[in-house]
Amino acid sequence: MESVTMFSLGSLIAKCIFQFIPYFIITVWKGYPVFGEPGHRWDLLTRCITGTTSLITLYTSYRLMPLSDSTTASPIFVTVFAYLILRDRPNVVQLITGIITVIGVFIISKPEFIFGSDGPDKYDKRSIGLVFALTAAITSALSLINLRKLKSTPVPVVVMWYSVAVVVIGGSVLPILDRWTLPSGIRQW
Protein backbone atom coordinates (compact mmCIF):
# COMPACT_ATOMS: atom_id res chain seq x y z
CA MET A 1 0.00 0.00 0.00
CA GLU A 2 3.00 2.32 0.35
CA SER A 3 3.24 2.53 -3.45
CA VAL A 4 -0.35 3.81 -3.62
CA THR A 5 0.43 6.27 -0.85
CA MET A 6 3.55 7.59 -2.55
CA PHE A 7 1.86 7.73 -5.96
CA SER A 8 -1.08 9.65 -4.53
CA LEU A 9 0.98 11.98 -2.37
CA GLY A 10 3.54 12.63 -5.10
CA SER A 11 0.80 13.19 -7.62
CA LEU A 12 -1.01 15.62 -5.33
CA ILE A 13 2.07 17.80 -5.12
CA ALA A 14 3.45 17.39 -8.63
CA LYS A 15 0.15 17.59 -10.45
CA CYS A 16 -0.92 20.72 -8.62
CA ILE A 17 2.33 22.64 -8.84
CA PHE A 18 4.02 21.33 -11.96
CA GLN A 19 1.04 20.50 -14.16
CA PHE A 20 -2.20 22.21 -13.27
CA ILE A 21 -0.92 25.76 -12.80
CA PRO A 22 1.21 25.96 -16.01
CA TYR A 23 -1.43 24.22 -18.13
CA PHE A 24 -4.17 26.43 -16.73
CA ILE A 25 -2.11 29.49 -17.67
CA ILE A 26 -1.49 28.09 -21.17
CA THR A 27 -5.19 27.25 -21.59
CA VAL A 28 -6.31 30.74 -20.63
CA TRP A 29 -3.50 32.48 -22.56
CA LYS A 30 -4.22 30.56 -25.79
CA GLY A 31 -7.98 31.05 -25.40
CA TYR A 32 -8.80 27.35 -25.28
CA PRO A 33 -12.17 26.38 -23.79
CA VAL A 34 -11.35 25.74 -20.12
CA PHE A 35 -13.99 23.02 -19.78
CA GLY A 36 -13.09 21.31 -23.06
CA GLU A 37 -14.78 21.24 -26.42
CA PRO A 38 -18.59 21.22 -26.32
CA GLY A 39 -19.78 17.70 -27.03
CA HIS A 40 -16.61 16.17 -25.58
CA ARG A 41 -16.91 17.23 -21.94
CA TRP A 42 -18.16 13.82 -20.81
CA ASP A 43 -15.29 12.20 -22.70
CA LEU A 44 -12.89 14.52 -20.88
CA LEU A 45 -14.41 13.64 -17.50
CA THR A 46 -14.36 9.93 -18.32
CA ARG A 47 -10.71 10.14 -19.41
CA CYS A 48 -9.76 11.83 -16.14
CA ILE A 49 -11.56 9.27 -13.99
CA THR A 50 -10.42 6.19 -15.92
CA GLY A 51 -6.82 7.40 -16.16
CA THR A 52 -6.56 8.09 -12.44
CA THR A 53 -8.34 4.85 -11.53
CA SER A 54 -5.97 2.95 -13.80
CA LEU A 55 -2.88 4.32 -12.09
CA ILE A 56 -4.19 3.78 -8.56
CA THR A 57 -5.26 0.20 -9.22
CA LEU A 58 -2.05 -0.59 -11.11
CA TYR A 59 0.18 0.63 -8.27
CA THR A 60 -1.96 -1.28 -5.79
CA SER A 61 -1.63 -4.48 -7.83
CA TYR A 62 2.18 -4.11 -7.74
CA ARG A 63 2.07 -4.61 -3.99
CA LEU A 64 -0.16 -7.69 -4.17
CA MET A 65 1.35 -9.68 -7.04
CA PRO A 66 4.50 -9.89 -9.16
CA LEU A 67 5.16 -6.97 -11.49
CA SER A 68 5.12 -9.13 -14.61
CA ASP A 69 1.61 -10.35 -13.81
CA SER A 70 0.30 -6.82 -13.27
CA THR A 71 1.19 -5.12 -16.52
CA THR A 72 0.44 -7.32 -19.50
CA ALA A 73 -3.25 -7.25 -20.55
CA SER A 74 -4.05 -3.62 -21.46
CA PRO A 75 -3.40 -3.82 -25.24
CA ILE A 76 -6.03 -6.55 -25.57
CA PHE A 77 -8.69 -4.34 -24.02
CA VAL A 78 -7.71 -1.37 -26.20
CA THR A 79 -8.42 -3.41 -29.32
CA VAL A 80 -11.70 -4.76 -27.95
CA PHE A 81 -12.95 -1.36 -26.76
CA ALA A 82 -11.84 0.33 -29.98
CA TYR A 83 -14.04 -2.14 -31.83
CA LEU A 84 -17.01 -1.81 -29.44
CA ILE A 85 -16.90 1.96 -28.81
CA LEU A 86 -15.24 3.50 -31.86
CA ARG A 87 -16.29 0.81 -34.36
CA ASP A 88 -12.68 0.27 -35.45
CA ARG A 89 -12.29 -3.07 -37.16
CA PRO A 90 -9.18 -4.92 -35.99
CA ASN A 91 -6.81 -6.08 -38.70
CA VAL A 92 -5.15 -9.48 -38.90
CA VAL A 93 -1.99 -8.31 -37.14
CA GLN A 94 -4.01 -6.98 -34.17
CA LEU A 95 -5.95 -10.24 -33.91
CA ILE A 96 -2.80 -12.37 -34.03
CA THR A 97 -0.95 -10.21 -31.48
CA GLY A 98 -4.05 -10.20 -29.27
CA ILE A 99 -4.17 -14.00 -29.26
CA ILE A 100 -0.43 -14.22 -28.57
CA THR A 101 -0.79 -11.68 -25.74
CA VAL A 102 -3.63 -13.66 -24.13
CA ILE A 103 -1.51 -16.83 -24.29
CA GLY A 104 1.48 -14.92 -22.86
CA VAL A 105 -0.56 -13.47 -20.01
CA PHE A 106 -1.84 -16.95 -19.21
CA ILE A 107 1.67 -18.46 -19.20
CA ILE A 108 3.20 -15.60 -17.18
CA SER A 109 0.51 -15.72 -14.50
CA LYS A 110 1.12 -19.49 -14.01
CA PRO A 111 -2.30 -20.54 -12.78
CA GLU A 112 -1.93 -23.08 -9.98
CA PHE A 113 -4.61 -25.39 -11.39
CA ILE A 114 -2.29 -26.12 -14.38
CA PHE A 115 1.25 -25.43 -13.21
CA GLY A 116 0.84 -26.51 -9.57
CA SER A 117 2.14 -24.64 -6.56
CA ASP A 118 5.80 -23.86 -5.84
CA GLY A 119 5.13 -23.87 -2.13
CA PRO A 120 4.19 -20.87 -0.03
CA ASP A 121 3.70 -17.75 -2.13
CA LYS A 122 5.10 -14.48 -0.82
CA TYR A 123 2.14 -12.78 -2.53
CA ASP A 124 -0.64 -14.02 -0.28
CA LYS A 125 -3.19 -11.62 -1.80
CA ARG A 126 -2.51 -12.49 -5.45
CA SER A 127 -6.23 -12.89 -6.28
CA ILE A 128 -6.99 -9.38 -5.01
CA GLY A 129 -3.96 -8.14 -6.94
CA LEU A 130 -5.34 -9.83 -10.05
CA VAL A 131 -8.62 -7.93 -9.64
CA PHE A 132 -6.70 -4.66 -9.30
CA ALA A 133 -4.51 -5.50 -12.33
CA LEU A 134 -7.55 -6.38 -14.42
CA THR A 135 -9.26 -3.15 -13.35
CA ALA A 136 -6.11 -1.23 -14.25
CA ALA A 137 -5.97 -2.83 -17.69
CA ILE A 138 -9.63 -2.12 -18.42
CA THR A 139 -9.55 1.48 -17.17
CA SER A 140 -6.26 2.12 -18.97
CA ALA A 141 -7.80 0.90 -22.22
CA LEU A 142 -10.89 3.06 -21.67
CA SER A 143 -8.63 6.02 -20.97
CA LEU A 144 -6.79 5.51 -24.25
CA ILE A 145 -10.08 5.20 -26.14
CA ASN A 146 -11.27 8.45 -24.57
CA LEU A 147 -8.03 10.13 -25.62
CA ARG A 148 -8.79 9.15 -29.21
CA LYS A 149 -12.25 10.69 -28.85
CA LEU A 150 -10.62 13.89 -27.52
CA LYS A 151 -8.37 14.47 -30.54
CA SER A 152 -10.06 17.84 -31.21
CA THR A 153 -9.61 18.98 -27.60
CA PRO A 154 -6.36 20.90 -27.00
CA VAL A 155 -3.74 18.91 -25.08
CA PRO A 156 -3.28 21.56 -22.33
CA VAL A 157 -6.99 21.26 -21.47
CA VAL A 158 -6.79 17.46 -21.20
CA VAL A 159 -3.63 17.59 -19.05
CA MET A 160 -5.04 20.37 -16.85
CA TRP A 161 -8.23 18.44 -16.03
CA TYR A 162 -6.35 15.17 -15.61
CA SER A 163 -4.19 16.94 -13.01
CA VAL A 164 -7.32 18.06 -11.17
CA ALA A 165 -8.71 14.50 -11.23
CA VAL A 166 -5.50 13.05 -9.79
CA VAL A 167 -5.48 15.62 -6.99
CA VAL A 168 -9.17 15.11 -6.13
CA ILE A 169 -9.25 11.32 -6.45
CA GLY A 170 -5.81 10.86 -4.88
CA GLY A 171 -6.82 13.16 -2.02
CA SER A 172 -9.93 11.03 -1.53
CA VAL A 173 -8.18 7.66 -1.69
CA LEU A 174 -5.54 8.40 0.95
CA PRO A 175 -7.99 9.04 3.83
CA ILE A 176 -10.03 5.98 2.85
CA LEU A 177 -6.92 3.82 2.94
CA ASP A 178 -5.78 5.59 6.12
CA ARG A 179 -2.29 5.78 4.60
CA TRP A 180 -1.23 9.38 5.25
CA THR A 181 2.38 8.42 5.85
CA LEU A 182 5.66 9.68 4.53
CA PRO A 183 8.70 7.54 3.84
CA SER A 184 11.28 7.32 6.60
CA GLY A 185 14.81 7.50 5.36
CA ILE A 186 16.51 8.11 2.05
CA ARG A 187 16.12 4.52 0.85
CA GLN A 188 12.30 4.65 1.04
CA TRP A 189 12.24 7.98 -0.78
Short mmCIF file of the C-alpha atoms (twelve columns), coordinates in Angstrom:
data_MODEL
# 
_entry.id   MODEL 
# 
loop_
_atom_site.group_PDB 
_atom_site.id 
_atom_site.type_symbol 
_atom_site.label_atom_id 
_atom_site.label_alt_id 
_atom_site.label_comp_id 
_atom_site.label_asym_id 
_atom_site.label_seq_id 
_atom_site.Cartn_x 
_atom_site.Cartn_y 
_atom_site.Cartn_z 
_atom_site.pdbx_PDB_model_num 
ATOM 1   C CA . MET A 1   0.000   0.000   0.000   1 
ATOM 2   C CA . GLU A 2   3.003   2.318   0.351   1 
ATOM 3   C CA . SER A 3   3.243   2.530   -3.447  1 
ATOM 4   C CA . VAL A 4   -0.348  3.808   -3.624  1 
ATOM 5   C CA . THR A 5   0.429   6.269   -0.854  1 
ATOM 6   C CA . MET A 6   3.553   7.586   -2.550  1 
ATOM 7   C CA . PHE A 7   1.857   7.734   -5.959  1 
ATOM 8   C CA . SER A 8   -1.077  9.646   -4.534  1 
ATOM 9   C CA . LEU A 9   0.981   11.984  -2.370  1 
ATOM 10  C CA . GLY A 10  3.544   12.633  -5.096  1 
ATOM 11  C CA . SER A 11  0.804   13.187  -7.623  1 
ATOM 12  C CA . LEU A 12  -1.008  15.617  -5.334  1 
ATOM 13  C CA . ILE A 13  2.069   17.805  -5.116  1 
ATOM 14  C CA . ALA A 14  3.451   17.391  -8.626  1 
ATOM 15  C CA . LYS A 15  0.147   17.590  -10.453 1 
ATOM 16  C CA . CYS A 16  -0.920  20.720  -8.625  1 
ATOM 17  C CA . ILE A 17  2.334   22.640  -8.837  1 
ATOM 18  C CA . PHE A 18  4.015   21.327  -11.960 1 
ATOM 19  C CA . GLN A 19  1.038   20.496  -14.164 1 
ATOM 20  C CA . PHE A 20  -2.198  22.214  -13.265 1 
ATOM 21  C CA . ILE A 21  -0.918  25.758  -12.798 1 
ATOM 22  C CA . PRO A 22  1.208   25.956  -16.009 1 
ATOM 23  C CA . TYR A 23  -1.425  24.224  -18.129 1 
ATOM 24  C CA . PHE A 24  -4.168  26.432  -16.728 1 
ATOM 25  C CA . ILE A 25  -2.111  29.490  -17.669 1 
ATOM 26  C CA . ILE A 26  -1.486  28.091  -21.174 1 
ATOM 27  C CA . THR A 27  -5.188  27.251  -21.595 1 
ATOM 28  C CA . VAL A 28  -6.308  30.744  -20.630 1 
ATOM 29  C CA . TRP A 29  -3.504  32.479  -22.560 1 
ATOM 30  C CA . LYS A 30  -4.224  30.564  -25.787 1 
ATOM 31  C CA . GLY A 31  -7.981  31.051  -25.401 1 
ATOM 32  C CA . TYR A 32  -8.795  27.350  -25.280 1 
ATOM 33  C CA . PRO A 33  -12.166 26.383  -23.795 1 
ATOM 34  C CA . VAL A 34  -11.353 25.744  -20.124 1 
ATOM 35  C CA . PHE A 35  -13.985 23.019  -19.776 1 
ATOM 36  C CA . GLY A 36  -13.088 21.306  -23.058 1 
ATOM 37  C CA . GLU A 37  -14.781 21.240  -26.416 1 
ATOM 38  C CA . PRO A 38  -18.589 21.217  -26.318 1 
ATOM 39  C CA . GLY A 39  -19.783 17.697  -27.029 1 
ATOM 40  C CA . HIS A 40  -16.610 16.168  -25.583 1 
ATOM 41  C CA . ARG A 41  -16.913 17.233  -21.943 1 
ATOM 42  C CA . TRP A 42  -18.159 13.820  -20.807 1 
ATOM 43  C CA . ASP A 43  -15.292 12.205  -22.703 1 
ATOM 44  C CA . LEU A 44  -12.888 14.525  -20.880 1 
ATOM 45  C CA . LEU A 45  -14.412 13.643  -17.497 1 
ATOM 46  C CA . THR A 46  -14.355 9.930   -18.318 1 
ATOM 47  C CA . ARG A 47  -10.707 10.137  -19.415 1 
ATOM 48  C CA . CYS A 48  -9.758  11.828  -16.142 1 
ATOM 49  C CA . ILE A 49  -11.564 9.273   -13.991 1 
ATOM 50  C CA . THR A 50  -10.424 6.195   -15.924 1 
ATOM 51  C CA . GLY A 51  -6.818  7.402   -16.162 1 
ATOM 52  C CA . THR A 52  -6.564  8.085   -12.441 1 
ATOM 53  C CA . THR A 53  -8.337  4.849   -11.531 1 
ATOM 54  C CA . SER A 54  -5.966  2.947   -13.800 1 
ATOM 55  C CA . LEU A 55  -2.879  4.317   -12.088 1 
ATOM 56  C CA . ILE A 56  -4.192  3.782   -8.556  1 
ATOM 57  C CA . THR A 57  -5.257  0.195   -9.220  1 
ATOM 58  C CA . LEU A 58  -2.046  -0.588  -11.108 1 
ATOM 59  C CA . TYR A 59  0.184   0.632   -8.274  1 
ATOM 60  C CA . THR A 60  -1.956  -1.277  -5.786  1 
ATOM 61  C CA . SER A 61  -1.628  -4.475  -7.827  1 
ATOM 62  C CA . TYR A 62  2.183   -4.110  -7.744  1 
ATOM 63  C CA . ARG A 63  2.070   -4.614  -3.987  1 
ATOM 64  C CA . LEU A 64  -0.155  -7.693  -4.173  1 
ATOM 65  C CA . MET A 65  1.354   -9.682  -7.037  1 
ATOM 66  C CA . PRO A 66  4.504   -9.891  -9.164  1 
ATOM 67  C CA . LEU A 67  5.158   -6.966  -11.494 1 
ATOM 68  C CA . SER A 68  5.119   -9.135  -14.610 1 
ATOM 69  C CA . ASP A 69  1.607   -10.354 -13.813 1 
ATOM 70  C CA . SER A 70  0.303   -6.819  -13.271 1 
ATOM 71  C CA . THR A 71  1.191   -5.122  -16.524 1 
ATOM 72  C CA . THR A 72  0.437   -7.318  -19.505 1 
ATOM 73  C CA . ALA A 73  -3.247  -7.253  -20.551 1 
ATOM 74  C CA . SER A 74  -4.046  -3.623  -21.456 1 
ATOM 75  C CA . PRO A 75  -3.403  -3.820  -25.239 1 
ATOM 76  C CA . ILE A 76  -6.032  -6.554  -25.571 1 
ATOM 77  C CA . PHE A 77  -8.695  -4.341  -24.018 1 
ATOM 78  C CA . VAL A 78  -7.710  -1.369  -26.202 1 
ATOM 79  C CA . THR A 79  -8.417  -3.413  -29.324 1 
ATOM 80  C CA . VAL A 80  -11.702 -4.760  -27.949 1 
ATOM 81  C CA . PHE A 81  -12.946 -1.358  -26.756 1 
ATOM 82  C CA . ALA A 82  -11.841 0.329   -29.984 1 
ATOM 83  C CA . TYR A 83  -14.043 -2.137  -31.826 1 
ATOM 84  C CA . LEU A 84  -17.007 -1.811  -29.438 1 
ATOM 85  C CA . ILE A 85  -16.903 1.957   -28.809 1 
ATOM 86  C CA . LEU A 86  -15.237 3.496   -31.860 1 
ATOM 87  C CA . ARG A 87  -16.293 0.809   -34.356 1 
ATOM 88  C CA . ASP A 88  -12.675 0.270   -35.450 1 
ATOM 89  C CA . ARG A 89  -12.291 -3.070  -37.160 1 
ATOM 90  C CA . PRO A 90  -9.180  -4.917  -35.990 1 
ATOM 91  C CA . ASN A 91  -6.810  -6.083  -38.696 1 
ATOM 92  C CA . VAL A 92  -5.147  -9.482  -38.905 1 
ATOM 93  C CA . VAL A 93  -1.990  -8.307  -37.138 1 
ATOM 94  C CA . GLN A 94  -4.009  -6.978  -34.172 1 
ATOM 95  C CA . LEU A 95  -5.954  -10.238 -33.915 1 
ATOM 96  C CA . ILE A 96  -2.795  -12.369 -34.025 1 
ATOM 97  C CA . THR A 97  -0.946  -10.214 -31.475 1 
ATOM 98  C CA . GLY A 98  -4.055  -10.201 -29.270 1 
ATOM 99  C CA . ILE A 99  -4.171  -14.003 -29.264 1 
ATOM 100 C CA . ILE A 100 -0.430  -14.224 -28.570 1 
ATOM 101 C CA . THR A 101 -0.795  -11.683 -25.742 1 
ATOM 102 C CA . VAL A 102 -3.634  -13.664 -24.135 1 
ATOM 103 C CA . ILE A 103 -1.514  -16.829 -24.292 1 
ATOM 104 C CA . GLY A 104 1.476   -14.924 -22.863 1 
ATOM 105 C CA . VAL A 105 -0.562  -13.466 -20.009 1 
ATOM 106 C CA . PHE A 106 -1.837  -16.947 -19.211 1 
ATOM 107 C CA . ILE A 107 1.671   -18.458 -19.199 1 
ATOM 108 C CA . ILE A 108 3.201   -15.598 -17.181 1 
ATOM 109 C CA . SER A 109 0.514   -15.722 -14.500 1 
ATOM 110 C CA . LYS A 110 1.122   -19.488 -14.008 1 
ATOM 111 C CA . PRO A 111 -2.302  -20.545 -12.781 1 
ATOM 112 C CA . GLU A 112 -1.930  -23.080 -9.978  1 
ATOM 113 C CA . PHE A 113 -4.607  -25.393 -11.392 1 
ATOM 114 C CA . ILE A 114 -2.293  -26.122 -14.377 1 
ATOM 115 C CA . PHE A 115 1.250   -25.434 -13.205 1 
ATOM 116 C CA . GLY A 116 0.845   -26.507 -9.573  1 
ATOM 117 C CA . SER A 117 2.144   -24.641 -6.565  1 
ATOM 118 C CA . ASP A 118 5.797   -23.857 -5.842  1 
ATOM 119 C CA . GLY A 119 5.134   -23.871 -2.134  1 
ATOM 120 C CA . PRO A 120 4.187   -20.870 -0.034  1 
ATOM 121 C CA . ASP A 121 3.697   -17.748 -2.134  1 
ATOM 122 C CA . LYS A 122 5.102   -14.476 -0.823  1 
ATOM 123 C CA . TYR A 123 2.143   -12.777 -2.534  1 
ATOM 124 C CA . ASP A 124 -0.637  -14.021 -0.275  1 
ATOM 125 C CA . LYS A 125 -3.186  -11.625 -1.799  1 
ATOM 126 C CA . ARG A 126 -2.514  -12.489 -5.446  1 
ATOM 127 C CA . SER A 127 -6.229  -12.887 -6.279  1 
ATOM 128 C CA . ILE A 128 -6.990  -9.379  -5.009  1 
ATOM 129 C CA . GLY A 129 -3.963  -8.141  -6.941  1 
ATOM 130 C CA . LEU A 130 -5.340  -9.825  -10.049 1 
ATOM 131 C CA . VAL A 131 -8.623  -7.932  -9.645  1 
ATOM 132 C CA . PHE A 132 -6.695  -4.660  -9.303  1 
ATOM 133 C CA . ALA A 133 -4.507  -5.497  -12.332 1 
ATOM 134 C CA . LEU A 134 -7.550  -6.379  -14.415 1 
ATOM 135 C CA . THR A 135 -9.263  -3.148  -13.348 1 
ATOM 136 C CA . ALA A 136 -6.106  -1.230  -14.245 1 
ATOM 137 C CA . ALA A 137 -5.966  -2.834  -17.689 1 
ATOM 138 C CA . ILE A 138 -9.628  -2.119  -18.417 1 
ATOM 139 C CA . THR A 139 -9.547  1.481   -17.171 1 
ATOM 140 C CA . SER A 140 -6.257  2.121   -18.975 1 
ATOM 141 C CA . ALA A 141 -7.804  0.895   -22.223 1 
ATOM 142 C CA . LEU A 142 -10.892 3.055   -21.673 1 
ATOM 143 C CA . SER A 143 -8.629  6.019   -20.966 1 
ATOM 144 C CA . LEU A 144 -6.789  5.507   -24.254 1 
ATOM 145 C CA . ILE A 145 -10.077 5.195   -26.140 1 
ATOM 146 C CA . ASN A 146 -11.271 8.451   -24.573 1 
ATOM 147 C CA . LEU A 147 -8.028  10.130  -25.622 1 
ATOM 148 C CA . ARG A 148 -8.789  9.154   -29.206 1 
ATOM 149 C CA . LYS A 149 -12.248 10.693  -28.848 1 
ATOM 150 C CA . LEU A 150 -10.623 13.891  -27.523 1 
ATOM 151 C CA . LYS A 151 -8.369  14.467  -30.538 1 
ATOM 152 C CA . SER A 152 -10.059 17.843  -31.212 1 
ATOM 153 C CA . THR A 153 -9.613  18.984  -27.595 1 
ATOM 154 C CA . PRO A 154 -6.358  20.904  -26.997 1 
ATOM 155 C CA . VAL A 155 -3.737  18.912  -25.083 1 
ATOM 156 C CA . PRO A 156 -3.281  21.560  -22.334 1 
ATOM 157 C CA . VAL A 157 -6.992  21.264  -21.474 1 
ATOM 158 C CA . VAL A 158 -6.788  17.464  -21.203 1 
ATOM 159 C CA . VAL A 159 -3.631  17.594  -19.053 1 
ATOM 160 C CA . MET A 160 -5.042  20.369  -16.851 1 
ATOM 161 C CA . TRP A 161 -8.233  18.439  -16.026 1 
ATOM 162 C CA . TYR A 162 -6.354  15.165  -15.606 1 
ATOM 163 C CA . SER A 163 -4.192  16.942  -13.013 1 
ATOM 164 C CA . VAL A 164 -7.322  18.060  -11.170 1 
ATOM 165 C CA . ALA A 165 -8.708  14.498  -11.226 1 
ATOM 166 C CA . VAL A 166 -5.501  13.053  -9.788  1 
ATOM 167 C CA . VAL A 167 -5.478  15.622  -6.987  1 
ATOM 168 C CA . VAL A 168 -9.169  15.112  -6.129  1 
ATOM 169 C CA . ILE A 169 -9.253  11.321  -6.452  1 
ATOM 170 C CA . GLY A 170 -5.810  10.861  -4.879  1 
ATOM 171 C CA . GLY A 171 -6.817  13.162  -2.022  1 
ATOM 172 C CA . SER A 172 -9.931  11.033  -1.527  1 
ATOM 173 C CA . VAL A 173 -8.175  7.660   -1.688  1 
ATOM 174 C CA . LEU A 174 -5.544  8.397   0.954   1 
ATOM 175 C CA . PRO A 175 -7.993  9.036   3.830   1 
ATOM 176 C CA . ILE A 176 -10.035 5.981   2.847   1 
ATOM 177 C CA . LEU A 177 -6.916  3.817   2.938   1 
ATOM 178 C CA . ASP A 178 -5.778  5.586   6.116   1 
ATOM 179 C CA . ARG A 179 -2.294  5.781   4.605   1 
ATOM 180 C CA . TRP A 180 -1.230  9.385   5.247   1 
ATOM 181 C CA . THR A 181 2.382   8.418   5.851   1 
ATOM 182 C CA . LEU A 182 5.656   9.683   4.525   1 
ATOM 183 C CA . PRO A 183 8.702   7.535   3.839   1 
ATOM 184 C CA . SER A 184 11.276  7.323   6.597   1 
ATOM 185 C CA . GLY A 185 14.813  7.501   5.362   1 
ATOM 186 C CA . ILE A 186 16.514  8.113   2.050   1 
ATOM 187 C CA . ARG A 187 16.120  4.516   0.854   1 
ATOM 188 C CA . GLN A 188 12.296  4.651   1.043   1 
ATOM 189 C CA . TRP A 189 12.241  7.983   -0.781  1 
# 
